[in-house]
Amino acid sequence: MEFSEHIKTANVEDVVLRQTLHPPSRGTLCVTGHHLLFSDREEGSCRQVLLLLRNIDAIEKRISGSSGTISIKCKDLRVLHLDIPGMEQCLNIARSIETLSCLEAVSEMYPFFYRPSNASLQDQWGLSSPEKHYSQMTELHDRWRLSTVNRHYSVCPSYPPAVIVPKNIDDAMLEKIAKFRQRGRFPVLCYYHRKNGMVIMSSSQPLTGANRKRCMEDEFLLQAVIDGSDKGYIIDTRSSQQALQARITGGGFESKSGYSSWKRLHRQMERGKALQESLIKLVEACGDESHNMDRWLSKLENSKWLSHVQTALSTAGLLAECVERDGHSVLVHGSEGTDSTLLISTLAQLIMDPCCRTLEGFLALLEREWVQAGHPFQQRCSHSAYSHARLQQESPVFLLLLDCVWQLWRQFPLALGFSEALLLRLATEAYASNYGTFLCNNQQERCVLRVKENTRCLFQALLRPRERDGYSNPLYEPTELAIWPSVHPQSLQLWRGFFLRWTPQARHLEEAQEEIRNMIIEWGKLALS
Amino acid sequence: MEFAELIKTPRVDGVVLHRPFMPTVEGTLCLTGHHLILSSRQDNTEELWLLHSNIDSIEKRFVGSLGSIIVKCKDLRVIQLDIPGMEECLNIASSIEALSTLDLLSLMYPFFYRPMFEVIEDGWNSFLPEDAFKDLESMTDEWRLSEVNKDFSVCPSYPPLVAVPKDVDDDTLRKVATFRHGGRFPVLSYYHKKNGMVMMRSGQPLTGTNGRRCKEDEKLINATLRPGKRGYIIDTRTINVAQQAKARGGGFESEANYPQWRRIHKAIERSNILQESLIKLVEACNDQSHSMDRWLSKLEASNWQTHVKEILTTACLAAQCIDREGASVLVHGTEGADSTLQVTSLAQIILDPACRTIRGFQGLVEREWLQAGHPFQQRCAQSAYSNSKPRQEAPSFLLFLDCVWQILRQFPCSFEFSESLLVLVFEHAYASQFGTFLGNSNSERAKLSLPEKTVSLWSWVNRPQELERLTNPLYEANSLVIWPSVAPQSLLLWEGVFLRWNRSSKCLDEAYEEMVHIIEYNKELQNKVNSLRRQLAQLETEDPLLQTP
């Protein structure tokens, strides 16, 4: 096997593992192609730590005398220290970890090797498909159709093979529009608001360029979206300044002259590198051990993470307001339409649509709006907050989404059918996983690598009865109403469950939650008997 | 009655009331000697009954002949009254101003309040020093209850009965009292059953610039040490502040005269700084701007969280000395009536599971704050909105409650009471129909005959329906010492007090209700299962056929 050449030392005895919340333990360390396995050999305890190498964000080694210490910083923000006897062994292990944790080839990643006994590859992969989704939404069928113009991924590589578009726009027009939108991401339907028939569309920026190119088909498509209604809104997730500047590089925005019935609203949302840096600063602040309150609060402020949470939630609130309160359809885009666009359309759906707030509904929403809609997970989540590697395409947009959902969950503890544990699990899985769900950057890549045939689906796994209990919200009481989050800075909090998850203070809170969960399970049993 | 002359316009019709998260109400505004009442005379709207003593400050605004009074309360709520007629509005405003700042204690509402509930247990007798001492006697015979202060002449701010080492007689105590600030000689605050170590508290020693010493003082505190053991003196001031105190006659215990004691200085801020911090914090919480940066930097600039952290850290230190080091501790700052009490009471929350029960917590507040002579009247005269020049105001007690809340949040199953009890005690410390928090010390309370003339807050709290509301549904008695995390990342803003009127808690309250409901139902079902099991067991013994498989 090709991994073996990267493993010079596969086994070391007498290794000491140190980790917060646990007493140090001594045991054997093994390196395999995908895992780091530590097993405690001491009498009476049988602690095992199995860590996906993919989960390792950065390591530090310190050699002193004949032994060394490797500090492992994980993408889920956990930090482990391994004291390894023997300098050479220590260096070997460190080198193996460094190489194996950032292998580039997707087909060599663990999901392709993961074969749990309780599931077979014949199990259904994914929760739904665009086809199924469309066929269930019968109220759409009058005015909307399912287009398979992208069935070979030739029109838009990052879109799924089937998308929902206005009925009177044929495939030939879509092909033309795709040329007018960055990376071919022509406007498609994301959400239909049953209450008033208004919709949320998403796309990428129009390629108007410096000489203000127009595309009649694009204008026609958007006109078809509002059909009969007096106007629609375009929420551009960039400031108007940024949108203007984008023209120089061939991008742009929908001008008043070409899209007279559409009112453009600009909201500046941070993206890409700035977000990643914000995450790095935040995690650094959370790990600060100086015990100085001022320093902590100013570091927290400087990281700007909470400002990003606030902006995301308030832009999503704006979007939901346009649809639900104002009764108008909205097109959302930024530049590429694969990050902040998805973020706010997802949040807006959670705010407005009770169906998205159940466990299944939420996972289906993520599948539709993130996995199928082409959020480039592979690029965005290849490194997390500890990595020293030069930033490329990394950006914690998905994490920001989970944080915003957590804020919703905290403000409306009864309205969401899933628990914080689910959000924590998703945050971990997006960065390193046994499952194939978050592999690759879009459906086309997944298709080429036959991800569906060769890996397991996370969403299906999370819905299996045993897992499901742990991820449901015991307090859930469905409400038909929209849940409008407060976006006052005073109302938003640091997501301690994630960012301070591995610090000692988290333990007692988990105990309390465990207590509630046990009670619910007990209750369930008693009610049955 | 003397209030009448302060009330020029006793009632106005057509007044509109705006309250946070409640629908506006239109009705008649009435001023009485102690209350501001707004009644709409409709069945389904809630009336407003606001104690004048709860009003921290008011603002008047006029638009044409319509005036508005913005009433800012000590519990941090802000309400607005729209009053038609300029003269009425001015009259009402001046009456509120006068009535809310009455200085005379005997005119306060608790002296007029008659309970509408049945007093099951008189709270004035629930937590007597002699009862607390009986518990101590069952554990150790090294302490005695001294009556040296029975007429409050030795230390005006101490109760008539205090626990002191057995071998120290009253004459010695009198001498020690002259050597300690405010006569506050070292007394027992807490006895740690697990290892027999104790925590004492006092005022600063009056060493002055020429290093005065007092043999009796040394003898007294050494009497609390086990042979060969050292103790810790926790001075809540920095070494600099303690040095400076010498110039004003105060000081600290020098190593030379107290060789068996190790002194540790901490930095808990003094009263006026704390008051300013509270004012800044509340201002930040009410800031309407949508800027996250601004909020976080205002929160930081208020320094409130820093004070919380310092106090908790010092309390942990005291607890550590006692529980982990097995040493006795003496805590003092300057007067020994503010930061000292914060530290001694929080250390007990950490060390003693009994203080984490509803009754135990009341006992702690009674013992370590009321009887220990925290000057509630002075400290709680104004809250965060007052425009008048601060005198002796300081949120020492509120900070203590905030720290308890932090521990409660970190150990959600270890407290019998919920956050509601802390909020309730906070409200009543600043304005109340009960006499518990009136006066600055036991001697003042005795002079006012409070137990005879007013109702105790504890009489109200210790009734089944109230206890039910204050109980933490997650409580599971935890006999261990609980060590809170004091890392800045672990400490949160106490939303239940500071953001209570800025954000709707409807959804959170609903979730809480739901949780309580589930827990109750769970208990019910468990009882059912148990009784069915008993029945089954009984049937099995009655019917021998069932026994053999």
PDB file of C-alpha atoms in Angstrom, chain A residues 1-10 30-36 51-57 59 75 92-105 108-110:
ATOM      1  CA  MET A   1       0.000   0.000   0.000  1.00  0.00           C
ATOM      2  CA  GLU A   2       1.246   3.445  -0.874  1.00  0.00           C
ATOM      3  CA  PHE A   3       0.869   4.835   2.609  1.00  0.00           C
ATOM      4  CA  SER A   4       3.508   2.524   4.023  1.00  0.00           C
ATOM      5  CA  GLU A   5       6.341   4.456   2.467  1.00  0.00           C
ATOM      6  CA  HIS A   6       5.391   7.412   4.620  1.00  0.00           C
ATOM      7  CA  ILE A   7       5.438   5.369   7.799  1.00  0.00           C
ATOM      8  CA  LYS A   8       8.941   4.670   9.043  1.00  0.00           C
ATOM      9  CA  THR A   9       7.932   3.957  12.607  1.00  0.00           C
ATOM     10  CA  ALA A  10       4.500   2.417  12.918  1.00  0.00           C
ATOM     11  CA  CYS A  30       0.399   3.399  16.279  1.00  0.00           C
ATOM     12  CA  VAL A  31       0.425   5.270  13.008  1.00  0.00           C
ATOM     13  CA  THR A  32      -1.617   3.856  10.152  1.00  0.00           C
ATOM     14  CA  GLY A  33      -2.401   5.264   6.761  1.00  0.00           C
ATOM     15  CA  HIS A  34      -5.339   7.263   8.081  1.00  0.00           C
ATOM     16  CA  HIS A  35      -5.213   7.171  11.842  1.00  0.00           C
ATOM     17  CA  LEU A  36      -3.234   7.823  14.902  1.00  0.00           C
ATOM     18  CA  LEU A  51      -7.654  10.217  15.683  1.00  0.00           C
ATOM     19  CA  LEU A  52      -8.116  10.719  11.964  1.00  0.00           C
ATOM     20  CA  LEU A  53      -4.870  12.062  10.577  1.00  0.00           C
ATOM     21  CA  ARG A  54      -6.992  14.285   8.396  1.00  0.00           C
ATOM     22  CA  ASN A  55      -8.214  15.987  11.577  1.00  0.00           C
ATOM     23  CA  ILE A  56      -4.703  17.206  12.373  1.00  0.00           C
ATOM     24  CA  ASP A  57      -4.234  20.833  11.492  1.00  0.00           C
ATOM     25  CA  ILE A  59       1.926  19.738  14.812  1.00  0.00           C
ATOM     26  CA  LYS A  75      -9.120  20.920  13.172  1.00  0.00           C
ATOM     27  CA  ASN A  92       9.628   9.646  12.272  1.00  0.00           C
ATOM     28  CA  ILE A  93       6.200   9.893  13.787  1.00  0.00           C
ATOM     29  CA  ALA A  94       6.129  13.633  13.318  1.00  0.00           C
ATOM     30  CA  ARG A  95       7.125  13.310   9.684  1.00  0.00           C
ATOM     31  CA  SER A  96       4.498  10.654   9.026  1.00  0.00           C
ATOM     32  CA  ILE A  97       1.811  12.820  10.588  1.00  0.00           C
ATOM     33  CA  GLU A  98       2.898  15.842   8.605  1.00  0.00           C
ATOM     34  CA  THR A  99       2.771  14.006   5.309  1.00  0.00           C
ATOM     35  CA  LEU A 100      -0.276  11.848   5.844  1.00  0.00           C
ATOM     36  CA  SER A 101      -2.433  14.566   7.355  1.00  0.00           C
ATOM     37  CA  CYS A 102      -2.338  16.674   4.236  1.00  0.00           C
ATOM     38  CA  LEU A 103      -2.427  14.186   1.394  1.00  0.00           C
ATOM     39  CA  GLU A 104      -4.042  15.899  -1.547  1.00  0.00           C
ATOM     40  CA  ALA A 105      -5.561  12.992  -3.424  1.00  0.00           C
ATOM     41  CA  GLU A 108      -6.940   8.144  -0.940  1.00  0.00           C
ATOM     42  CA  MET A 109      -8.858   9.690   1.874  1.00  0.00           C
ATOM     43  CA  TYR A 110     -10.358   7.653   4.628  1.00  0.00           C
TER      44      TYR A 110
END
